[in-house]
CSV table of C-alpha atoms and ligand atoms in Angstrom, one decimal:
chain,number,residue,atom,x,y,z
A,1,UNK,CA,-52.8,24.8,46.3
A,2,UNK,CA,-50.1,23.5,48.6
A,3,UNK,CA,-50.2,25.2,52.1
A,4,UNK,CA,-47.4,27.5,52.9
A,5,UNK,CA,-45.1,26.3,55.7
A,6,UNK,CA,-42.9,28.9,57.2
A,7,UNK,CA,-40.0,28.3,59.6
A,8,UNK,CA,-40.3,30.5,62.7
A,9,UNK,CA,-37.6,30.9,65.3
A,10,UNK,CA,-38.9,31.7,68.8
A,11,UNK,CA,-36.2,33.0,71.2
A,12,UNK,CA,-36.9,32.0,74.8
A,13,UNK,CA,-38.8,29.0,76.2
A,14,UNK,CA,-40.7,30.7,79.0
A,15,UNK,CA,-44.5,30.5,79.2
A,16,UNK,CA,-44.9,33.0,76.4
A,17,UNK,CA,-42.3,31.5,74.0
A,18,UNK,CA,-43.7,28.0,74.5
A,19,UNK,CA,-47.3,29.2,73.9
A,20,UNK,CA,-46.2,30.9,70.7
A,21,UNK,CA,-44.4,27.7,69.6
A,22,UNK,CA,-47.5,25.6,70.3
A,23,UNK,CA,-49.9,28.0,68.6
A,24,UNK,CA,-47.8,28.5,65.4
A,25,UNK,CA,-47.0,24.8,65.1
A,26,UNK,CA,-50.7,24.0,65.4
A,27,UNK,CA,-51.3,26.6,62.6
A,28,UNK,CA,-49.1,24.3,60.3
A,29,UNK,CA,-45.7,25.9,60.5
A,30,UNK,CA,-42.3,24.8,61.7
A,31,UNK,CA,-40.9,26.2,64.9
A,32,UNK,CA,-37.5,26.1,66.4
A,33,UNK,CA,-37.3,27.3,70.0
A,34,UNK,CA,-34.0,28.6,71.2
A,35,UNK,CA,-33.5,28.7,75.0
A,36,UNK,CA,-30.4,30.0,76.8
A,37,UNK,CA,-30.7,27.8,79.8
A,38,UNK,CA,-29.1,24.3,79.7
A,39,UNK,CA,-32.2,22.9,81.3
A,40,UNK,CA,-35.9,23.7,81.0
A,41,UNK,CA,-37.8,25.0,84.0
A,42,UNK,CA,-39.6,27.9,85.7
A,43,UNK,CA,-38.7,29.9,88.8
A,44,UNK,CA,-41.2,30.9,91.5
A,45,UNK,CA,-44.1,28.9,92.9
A,46,UNK,CA,-47.6,29.8,92.1
A,47,UNK,CA,-49.2,31.6,89.1
A,48,UNK,CA,-52.8,32.5,88.5
A,49,UNK,CA,-54.3,31.5,85.2
A,50,UNK,CA,-57.2,33.8,84.4
A,51,UNK,CA,-60.1,33.0,82.0
A,52,UNK,CA,-58.6,34.9,79.1
A,53,UNK,CA,-55.8,32.3,79.2
A,54,UNK,CA,-57.9,29.2,80.0
A,55,UNK,CA,-60.0,30.0,77.0
A,56,UNK,CA,-56.9,29.8,74.8
A,57,UNK,CA,-55.5,26.7,76.5
A,58,UNK,CA,-58.9,25.0,75.9
A,59,UNK,CA,-58.8,25.9,72.2
A,60,UNK,CA,-55.4,24.2,72.0
A,61,UNK,CA,-56.7,21.1,73.8
A,62,UNK,CA,-54.5,21.4,76.9
A,63,UNK,CA,-56.9,22.8,79.4
A,64,UNK,CA,-57.7,19.3,80.8
A,65,UNK,CA,-54.0,18.6,81.6
A,66,UNK,CA,-53.7,22.0,83.2
A,67,UNK,CA,-56.9,21.5,85.2
A,68,UNK,CA,-55.7,18.2,86.6
A,69,UNK,CA,-52.9,19.9,88.5
A,70,UNK,CA,-54.6,23.2,89.3
A,71,UNK,CA,-56.7,24.5,92.1
A,72,UNK,CA,-59.9,26.4,91.2
A,73,UNK,CA,-60.5,29.4,93.6
A,74,UNK,CA,-64.0,30.0,94.8
A,75,UNK,CA,-63.8,33.7,95.8
A,76,UNK,CA,-61.4,36.7,95.9
A,77,UNK,CA,-61.5,37.9,99.5
A,78,UNK,CA,-59.9,41.3,100.2
A,79,UNK,CA,-59.1,42.2,103.8
A,80,UNK,CA,-58.1,45.4,105.5
A,81,UNK,CA,-54.5,45.2,106.7
A,82,UNK,CA,-55.2,46.4,110.2
A,83,UNK,CA,-57.7,44.0,111.6
A,84,UNK,CA,-58.4,41.6,108.7
A,85,UNK,CA,-61.9,43.0,108.2
A,86,UNK,CA,-63.3,41.5,105.0
A,87,UNK,CA,-63.9,44.4,102.6
A,88,UNK,CA,-65.0,42.4,99.6
A,89,UNK,CA,-65.7,38.8,98.6
A,90,UNK,CA,-66.1,38.4,94.9
A,91,UNK,CA,-67.2,35.0,93.6
A,92,UNK,CA,-65.1,33.5,90.8
A,93,UNK,CA,-67.2,30.4,90.6
A,94,UNK,CA,-69.6,30.6,88.8
A,95,UNK,CA,-68.8,34.2,87.7
A,96,UNK,CA,-65.8,33.2,85.4
A,97,UNK,CA,-67.7,30.4,83.7
A,98,UNK,CA,-70.9,32.5,83.4
A,99,UNK,CA,-69.2,35.7,82.1
A,100,UNK,CA,-66.2,34.3,80.2
A,101,UNK,CA,-67.1,30.7,79.7
A,102,UNK,CA,-63.8,29.5,81.2
A,103,UNK,CA,-62.4,28.9,84.7
A,104,UNK,CA,-59.9,30.8,86.8
A,105,UNK,CA,-57.1,28.5,88.0
A,106,UNK,CA,-54.0,28.4,90.2
A,107,UNK,CA,-51.1,26.3,89.3
A,108,UNK,CA,-47.5,25.7,90.3
A,109,UNK,CA,-45.3,27.4,87.6
A,110,UNK,CA,-43.2,24.2,87.2
A,111,UNK,CA,-46.4,22.2,86.4
A,112,UNK,CA,-47.6,24.8,83.9
A,113,UNK,CA,-44.3,25.0,82.2
A,114,UNK,CA,-43.9,21.2,82.0
A,115,UNK,CA,-47.3,20.8,80.4
A,116,UNK,CA,-46.5,23.4,77.7
A,117,UNK,CA,-43.1,21.8,77.1
A,118,UNK,CA,-44.7,18.4,76.7
A,119,UNK,CA,-47.3,19.8,74.3
A,120,UNK,CA,-44.7,21.6,72.2
A,121,UNK,CA,-42.6,18.4,72.1
A,122,UNK,CA,-45.6,16.3,71.1
A,123,UNK,CA,-46.3,18.7,68.2
A,124,UNK,CA,-42.7,18.5,67.0
A,125,UNK,CA,-41.3,21.9,68.1
A,126,UNK,CA,-37.5,21.7,67.9
A,127,UNK,CA,-36.4,22.9,71.3
A,128,UNK,CA,-32.7,23.7,71.5
A,129,UNK,CA,-31.2,24.4,75.0
A,130,UNK,CA,-28.0,26.2,75.7
A,131,UNK,CA,-28.7,28.5,72.8
A,132,UNK,CA,-28.3,32.1,74.1
A,133,UNK,CA,-29.2,34.6,71.4
A,134,UNK,CA,-26.8,37.5,71.3
A,135,UNK,CA,-27.9,39.4,68.2
A,136,UNK,CA,-30.4,39.5,65.3
A,137,UNK,CA,-29.9,40.0,61.6
A,138,UNK,CA,-33.3,41.5,60.8
A,139,UNK,CA,-33.3,41.5,57.0
A,140,UNK,CA,-32.1,37.9,56.5
A,141,UNK,CA,-33.5,37.1,59.1
A,142,UNK,CA,-31.2,35.2,61.4
A,143,UNK,CA,-30.1,35.1,65.0
A,144,UNK,CA,-26.6,34.9,66.4
A,145,UNK,CA,-26.0,32.3,69.1
A,146,UNK,CA,-23.3,32.5,71.7
A,147,UNK,CA,-20.7,29.9,71.4
A,148,UNK,CA,-21.7,29.4,67.7
A,149,UNK,CA,-20.6,32.8,66.3
A,150,UNK,CA,-19.8,31.5,62.8
A,151,UNK,CA,-23.2,29.8,62.4
A,152,UNK,CA,-26.1,32.3,62.5
A,153,UNK,CA,-29.5,30.5,62.7
A,154,UNK,CA,-31.7,31.4,59.6
A,155,UNK,CA,-35.5,31.2,59.4
A,156,UNK,CA,-38.4,33.1,57.9
A,157,UNK,CA,-39.4,35.0,61.1
A,158,UNK,CA,-37.8,35.6,64.5
A,159,UNK,CA,-40.0,36.1,67.6
A,160,UNK,CA,-38.2,37.5,70.6
A,161,UNK,CA,-39.8,36.0,73.7
A,162,UNK,CA,-36.8,36.4,75.9
A,163,UNK,CA,-38.4,38.1,78.9
A,164,UNK,CA,-37.8,41.2,80.9
A,165,UNK,CA,-34.1,41.6,80.1
A,166,UNK,CA,-34.6,40.9,76.4
A,167,UNK,CA,-31.5,40.8,74.1
A,168,UNK,CA,-34.0,40.8,71.2
A,169,UNK,CA,-35.6,44.0,72.4
A,170,UNK,CA,-32.3,45.7,72.7
A,171,UNK,CA,-31.3,44.5,69.2
A,172,UNK,CA,-34.4,46.0,67.8
A,173,UNK,CA,-33.9,49.3,69.5
A,174,UNK,CA,-30.2,49.3,68.7
A,175,UNK,CA,-29.3,50.4,72.3
A,176,UNK,CA,-29.4,49.2,75.8
A,177,UNK,CA,-32.9,49.4,77.3
A,178,UNK,CA,-32.9,48.0,80.8
A,179,UNK,CA,-36.3,47.6,82.5
A,180,UNK,CA,-37.3,50.4,84.9
A,181,UNK,CA,-37.8,50.1,88.6
A,182,UNK,CA,-41.5,50.2,89.7
A,183,UNK,CA,-40.5,51.0,93.3
A,184,UNK,CA,-41.9,47.7,94.5
A,185,UNK,CA,-40.5,44.2,95.1
A,186,UNK,CA,-42.1,40.8,95.7
A,187,UNK,CA,-41.5,38.2,98.4
A,188,UNK,CA,-42.5,34.8,97.2
A,189,UNK,CA,-43.2,32.2,99.9
A,190,UNK,CA,-44.8,28.7,100.2
A,191,UNK,CA,-46.2,27.1,103.3
A,192,UNK,CA,-47.5,23.5,103.7
A,193,UNK,CA,-51.3,23.7,104.0
A,194,UNK,CA,-51.2,21.0,106.6
A,195,UNK,CA,-49.4,23.3,109.1
A,196,UNK,CA,-52.2,25.9,108.5
A,197,UNK,CA,-55.0,23.4,109.1
A,198,UNK,CA,-53.6,22.7,112.5
A,199,UNK,CA,-53.5,26.4,113.4
A,200,UNK,CA,-56.6,28.0,115.0
A,201,UNK,CA,-56.1,31.3,113.2
A,202,UNK,CA,-55.2,29.9,109.8
A,203,UNK,CA,-57.4,26.8,109.2
A,204,UNK,CA,-60.2,28.8,107.6
A,205,UNK,CA,-57.8,30.2,105.0
A,206,UNK,CA,-57.2,26.7,103.6
A,207,UNK,CA,-60.6,25.2,104.3
A,208,UNK,CA,-61.9,26.9,101.1
A,209,UNK,CA,-59.8,27.5,98.0
A,210,UNK,CA,-60.1,31.3,98.0
A,211,UNK,CA,-57.7,34.0,96.8
A,212,UNK,CA,-57.0,35.9,100.1
A,213,UNK,CA,-55.6,39.4,100.0
A,214,UNK,CA,-54.6,42.0,102.6
A,215,UNK,CA,-54.5,45.6,101.4
A,216,UNK,CA,-52.2,47.9,103.4
A,217,UNK,CA,-50.2,51.1,103.1
A,218,UNK,CA,-47.4,50.6,100.4
A,219,UNK,CA,-47.8,46.8,100.5
A,220,UNK,CA,-50.3,44.1,99.8
A,221,UNK,CA,-50.4,40.3,100.2
A,222,UNK,CA,-52.0,37.7,97.9
A,223,UNK,CA,-52.3,34.1,98.9
A,224,UNK,CA,-53.8,31.0,97.3
A,225,UNK,CA,-53.7,27.2,97.4
A,226,UNK,CA,-51.6,25.1,95.0
A,227,UNK,CA,-50.8,21.4,94.4
A,228,UNK,CA,-54.2,19.9,95.0
A,229,UNK,CA,-54.6,22.1,98.1
A,230,UNK,CA,-51.4,20.9,99.7
A,231,UNK,CA,-49.3,24.1,99.4
A,232,UNK,CA,-50.2,27.7,100.3
A,233,UNK,CA,-48.6,30.3,98.0
A,234,UNK,CA,-47.9,33.8,99.4
A,235,UNK,CA,-46.8,36.8,97.4
A,236,UNK,CA,-46.1,40.0,99.2
A,237,UNK,CA,-45.6,43.2,97.3
A,238,UNK,CA,-43.8,45.9,99.3
A,239,UNK,CA,-41.4,48.8,98.7
A,240,UNK,CA,-38.2,48.0,96.9
A,241,UNK,CA,-35.2,48.1,99.2
A,242,UNK,CA,-32.9,45.9,97.1
A,243,UNK,CA,-29.4,47.2,96.4
A,244,UNK,CA,-28.8,48.8,93.1
A,245,UNK,CA,-28.3,46.4,90.1
A,246,UNK,CA,-29.6,43.4,92.2
A,247,UNK,CA,-32.8,41.8,90.8
A,248,UNK,CA,-33.2,39.0,93.3
A,249,UNK,CA,-31.9,38.2,96.7
A,250,UNK,CA,-32.4,35.8,99.6
A,251,UNK,CA,-34.5,37.8,102.2
A,252,UNK,CA,-34.1,38.3,105.8
A,253,UNK,CA,-37.1,36.9,107.7
A,254,UNK,CA,-36.8,39.5,110.5
A,255,UNK,CA,-36.9,42.3,108.1
A,256,UNK,CA,-40.0,40.8,106.4
A,257,UNK,CA,-41.8,40.3,109.7
A,258,UNK,CA,-41.0,43.9,110.7
A,259,UNK,CA,-43.0,45.2,107.7
A,260,UNK,CA,-46.1,43.6,109.1
A,261,UNK,CA,-45.8,44.5,112.8
A,262,UNK,CA,-49.1,46.5,112.8
A,263,UNK,CA,-51.0,44.1,110.4
A,264,UNK,CA,-53.8,41.6,111.0
A,265,UNK,CA,-52.7,38.9,113.5
A,266,UNK,CA,-54.0,36.2,111.1
A,267,UNK,CA,-51.5,37.4,108.5
A,268,UNK,CA,-48.7,37.6,111.1
A,269,UNK,CA,-49.5,34.0,112.2
A,270,UNK,CA,-49.3,33.0,108.5
A,271,UNK,CA,-45.9,34.6,108.0
A,272,UNK,CA,-44.6,33.0,111.3
A,273,UNK,CA,-44.9,29.6,109.4
A,274,UNK,CA,-42.5,30.9,106.7
A,275,UNK,CA,-39.1,29.2,106.9
A,276,UNK,CA,-37.3,31.2,104.2
A,277,UNK,CA,-37.9,33.6,101.3
A,278,UNK,CA,-36.4,35.6,98.6
A,279,UNK,CA,-37.3,39.0,97.2
A,280,UNK,CA,-37.6,39.9,93.6
A,281,UNK,CA,-37.4,43.4,92.2
A,282,UNK,CA,-40.6,44.2,90.2
A,283,UNK,CA,-39.7,45.9,87.0
A,284,UNK,CA,-41.6,47.1,83.9
A,285,UNK,CA,-40.4,47.5,80.3
A,286,UNK,CA,-40.9,50.9,78.8
A,287,UNK,CA,-43.6,51.1,76.2
A,288,UNK,CA,-42.1,50.8,72.7
A,289,UNK,CA,-43.0,52.7,69.6
A,290,UNK,CA,-43.2,49.3,67.8
A,291,UNK,CA,-42.6,45.7,68.6
A,292,UNK,CA,-41.6,44.7,65.1
A,293,UNK,CA,-38.8,45.4,62.6
A,294,UNK,CA,-39.8,47.1,59.3
A,295,UNK,CA,-38.3,44.1,57.4
A,296,UNK,CA,-41.5,42.2,58.5
A,297,UNK,CA,-39.2,39.4,59.7
A,298,UNK,CA,-39.0,40.1,63.4
A,299,UNK,CA,-41.3,40.8,66.3
A,300,UNK,CA,-41.4,40.6,70.1
A,301,UNK,CA,-43.8,38.9,72.5
A,302,UNK,CA,-44.5,38.7,76.3
A,303,UNK,CA,-42.4,40.3,78.9
A,304,UNK,CA,-39.8,41.2,76.2
A,305,UNK,CA,-42.2,44.0,75.1
A,306,UNK,CA,-44.8,44.5,77.8
A,307,UNK,CA,-43.5,43.4,81.2
A,308,UNK,CA,-46.0,44.5,83.9
A,309,UNK,CA,-46.5,44.6,87.6
A,310,UNK,CA,-48.3,41.4,88.6
A,311,UNK,CA,-51.2,43.2,90.3
A,312,UNK,CA,-53.8,42.1,87.9
A,313,UNK,CA,-52.2,38.6,87.4
A,314,UNK,CA,-52.0,39.3,83.7
A,315,UNK,CA,-48.3,39.1,82.7
A,316,UNK,CA,-48.1,35.6,81.4
A,317,UNK,CA,-51.8,35.9,80.4
A,318,UNK,CA,-50.9,38.7,78.0
A,319,UNK,CA,-48.0,36.7,76.6
A,320,UNK,CA,-50.3,33.8,75.9
A,321,UNK,CA,-52.8,36.2,74.2
A,322,UNK,CA,-49.9,37.5,72.0
A,323,UNK,CA,-49.2,33.8,71.1
A,324,UNK,CA,-52.8,33.1,70.3
A,325,UNK,CA,-53.2,36.2,68.0
A,326,UNK,CA,-50.0,35.3,66.2
A,327,UNK,CA,-51.2,31.7,65.8
A,328,UNK,CA,-54.5,32.7,64.3
A,329,UNK,CA,-52.8,35.0,61.8
A,330,UNK,CA,-50.4,32.2,60.9
A,331,UNK,CA,-53.4,30.0,60.1
A,332,UNK,CA,-54.3,32.4,57.3
A,333,UNK,CA,-51.0,33.4,55.8
A,334,UNK,CA,-50.6,32.2,52.2
A,335,UNK,CA,-47.4,33.9,51.0
A,336,UNK,CA,-44.2,34.8,52.6
A,337,UNK,CA,-44.5,38.4,51.5
A,338,UNK,CA,-47.6,38.7,53.7
A,339,UNK,CA,-45.4,38.5,56.9
A,340,UNK,CA,-45.0,42.3,57.2
A,341,UNK,CA,-48.9,42.7,57.1
A,342,UNK,CA,-49.2,39.8,59.6
A,343,UNK,CA,-47.0,41.7,62.0
A,344,UNK,CA,-48.8,44.9,61.5
A,345,UNK,CA,-52.1,43.2,62.3
A,346,UNK,CA,-50.5,41.4,65.3
A,347,UNK,CA,-49.4,44.8,66.8
A,348,UNK,CA,-52.6,46.5,66.0
A,349,UNK,CA,-54.5,43.9,67.9
A,350,UNK,CA,-52.1,43.3,70.8
A,351,UNK,CA,-50.1,46.4,71.5
A,352,UNK,CA,-53.0,48.7,72.7
A,353,UNK,CA,-54.4,45.9,74.9
A,354,UNK,CA,-51.1,44.9,76.5
A,355,UNK,CA,-50.2,48.6,77.1
A,356,UNK,CA,-53.5,49.1,78.8
A,357,UNK,CA,-52.9,46.1,81.1
A,358,UNK,CA,-49.4,47.5,82.1
A,359,UNK,CA,-50.9,50.9,82.9
A,360,UNK,CA,-53.9,49.4,84.8
A,361,UNK,CA,-51.7,47.1,86.8
A,362,UNK,CA,-49.6,50.1,88.0
A,363,UNK,CA,-52.7,52.1,88.7
A,364,UNK,CA,-54.2,49.3,90.7
A,365,UNK,CA,-51.2,49.4,93.1
A,366,UNK,CA,-51.4,53.1,93.5
A,367,UNK,CA,-55.2,53.7,93.6
A,368,UNK,CA,-56.5,50.5,95.3
A,369,UNK,CA,-54.0,48.2,96.9
A,370,UNK,CA,-51.4,50.4,98.5
A,371,UNK,CA,-53.4,53.4,100.0
A,372,UNK,CA,-52.2,54.9,103.2
A,373,UNK,CA,-54.6,55.5,106.1
A,374,UNK,CA,-56.7,58.5,105.3
A,375,UNK,CA,-59.7,59.7,103.2
A,376,UNK,CA,-58.7,57.8,100.0
A,377,UNK,CA,-58.3,54.5,101.9
A,378,UNK,CA,-61.6,55.1,103.7
A,379,UNK,CA,-63.4,55.8,100.3
A,380,UNK,CA,-61.8,52.6,98.8
A,381,UNK,CA,-63.0,50.6,101.7
A,382,UNK,CA,-66.5,52.1,101.5
A,383,UNK,CA,-66.6,51.2,97.8
A,384,UNK,CA,-65.3,47.7,98.3
A,385,UNK,CA,-67.8,47.1,101.1
A,386,UNK,CA,-70.6,48.4,98.8
A,387,UNK,CA,-69.3,45.9,96.1
A,388,UNK,CA,-68.3,48.7,93.7
A,389,UNK,CA,-64.5,48.6,93.6
A,390,UNK,CA,-62.9,45.2,92.9
A,391,UNK,CA,-60.3,45.0,90.1
A,392,UNK,CA,-61.1,41.4,89.6
B,401,FAD,P1,-40.0,34.7,80.7
B,401,FAD,O1,-40.8,33.9,81.6
B,401,FAD,O2,-39.0,35.7,81.3
B,401,FAD,O3,-39.2,33.8,79.7
B,401,FAD,C1,-38.1,34.2,78.9
B,401,FAD,C2,-37.3,33.0,78.5
B,401,FAD,O4,-36.3,33.4,77.6
B,401,FAD,C3,-36.6,32.4,79.7
B,401,FAD,O5,-36.7,31.0,79.6
B,401,FAD,C4,-35.1,32.8,79.5
B,401,FAD,O6,-34.2,31.9,80.0
B,401,FAD,C5,-35.0,32.9,78.0
B,401,FAD,N1,-34.0,33.8,77.5
B,401,FAD,C6,-33.7,35.0,78.0
B,401,FAD,N2,-32.7,35.6,77.3
B,401,FAD,C7,-32.4,34.7,76.3
B,401,FAD,C8,-31.5,34.8,75.2
B,401,FAD,N3,-30.7,35.8,75.0
B,401,FAD,N4,-31.5,33.7,74.3
B,401,FAD,C9,-32.3,32.6,74.5
B,401,FAD,N5,-33.2,32.5,75.6
B,401,FAD,C10,-33.2,33.6,76.4
B,401,FAD,N6,-48.5,36.4,85.3
B,401,FAD,C11,-49.8,35.9,85.2
B,401,FAD,O7,-50.4,35.7,84.1
B,401,FAD,N7,-50.4,35.5,86.4
B,401,FAD,C12,-49.9,35.7,87.6
B,401,FAD,O8,-50.5,35.3,88.6
B,401,FAD,C13,-48.6,36.2,87.7
B,401,FAD,N8,-48.0,36.4,88.9
B,401,FAD,C14,-46.7,37.0,89.0
B,401,FAD,C15,-46.1,37.1,90.2
B,401,FAD,C16,-44.9,37.7,90.3
B,401,FAD,C17,-44.2,37.9,91.6
B,401,FAD,C18,-44.2,38.1,89.1
B,401,FAD,C19,-42.8,38.7,89.2
B,401,FAD,C20,-44.8,37.9,87.9
B,401,FAD,C21,-46.0,37.3,87.8
B,401,FAD,N9,-46.7,37.2,86.5
B,401,FAD,C22,-47.9,36.6,86.5
B,401,FAD,C23,-46.0,37.6,85.3
B,401,FAD,C24,-45.4,36.4,84.6
B,401,FAD,O9,-44.5,35.6,85.4
B,401,FAD,C25,-44.6,36.9,83.3
B,401,FAD,O10,-45.3,37.9,82.7
B,401,FAD,C26,-44.3,35.7,82.4
B,401,FAD,O11,-43.6,34.7,83.0
B,401,FAD,C27,-43.5,36.2,81.2
B,401,FAD,O12,-43.3,35.2,80.3
B,401,FAD,P2,-42.3,35.3,79.1
B,401,FAD,O13,-42.3,34.0,78.4
B,401,FAD,O14,-42.6,36.5,78.3
B,401,FAD,O15,-40.9,35.6,79.7
């Protein structure tokens, strides 16, 4: 019997959309990827790739390319904000390989994205830039593209992977559904590792490729090496003070330094090396009743349906898991009429897990990372020191 080949349209060439395009093409189907931007790329600097993702990337044969441009962290080291006391040091090597069989990695987002674009291109994914999707016809199915109103793009299935402010999600809901504010924002900073090596307080942070964290009231800081150990990536989560309706803004360094006046001198010395930064509002999507349309011809993936706080480093990881589950279901499909069942299975597998990650990421902020001085913080520190409480 001839194998069924479906034509899938993926909306959005972020990490999630590219992963879906790779997985579904590998399963023998044709994929067109529509991206609104005129050029491909990723904003931000570092991203952590946990073992649930490296396992999938390995199964697609792209882990070696990823590893070539990644840094492999030895430990997650958590410090108290006040004096830098080490509260916990959890080994990632060999723990990740021993427990999960795959490594934990750090990579520059641009490198990660480029490798996925190269793989998608090599597999024959049709990537169309400057293609902003403005609406979906769920029954046909077809998507409407800005600037081409009289030519809806038809296919067998549409996957909306268009991120936090997803037009596909709003089309499915039939109403505006902006992401909600979590109350936190993120500063993203990079510092040359060389400048740290020359600094008496900072050299030890870059001597070993650890994930270094400081936990303090309302805020926490996560740092790690990138680019063969040449760049130090710093992410600060702190209370959101961005003006209404602004998602991202150049940040004032004085204001940022003021947040850390009472913190560990090591961290303050690190932030003194920062030459400029921007702050990003951290927003979540509301949990949806369903990700798919009853026609069985449309679903969502990644931040479009389960945007999360980054406190467990699982946002993109969950998008790649969505892609892997879709890909494995696409390997088995034999008839077009099975698409509705395929989407039912996709959601049954993915929605509870992704929702759990969104909930746990928020809880991790509230119950572990951002505790004020007092009995709960003392108990957290006691548990971390005893090796009982480490979300990693
Ligand atoms: P996006 O990356 O948002 O991609 C959506 C794509 O769709 C974009 O290319 C966009 O241009 C395109 N698009 C949008 N609208 C349209 C349209 N109408 N038509 C066509 N195209 C459209 N995750 C991790 O796994 N590990 C981490 O360490 C980590 N750290 C993070 C740190 C911070 C500070 C933040 C904010 C997030 C972090 N995340 C992390 C989360 C991760 O960045 C996201 O979950 C992930 O990038 C989502 O991928 P996506 O493909 O679903 O969406």
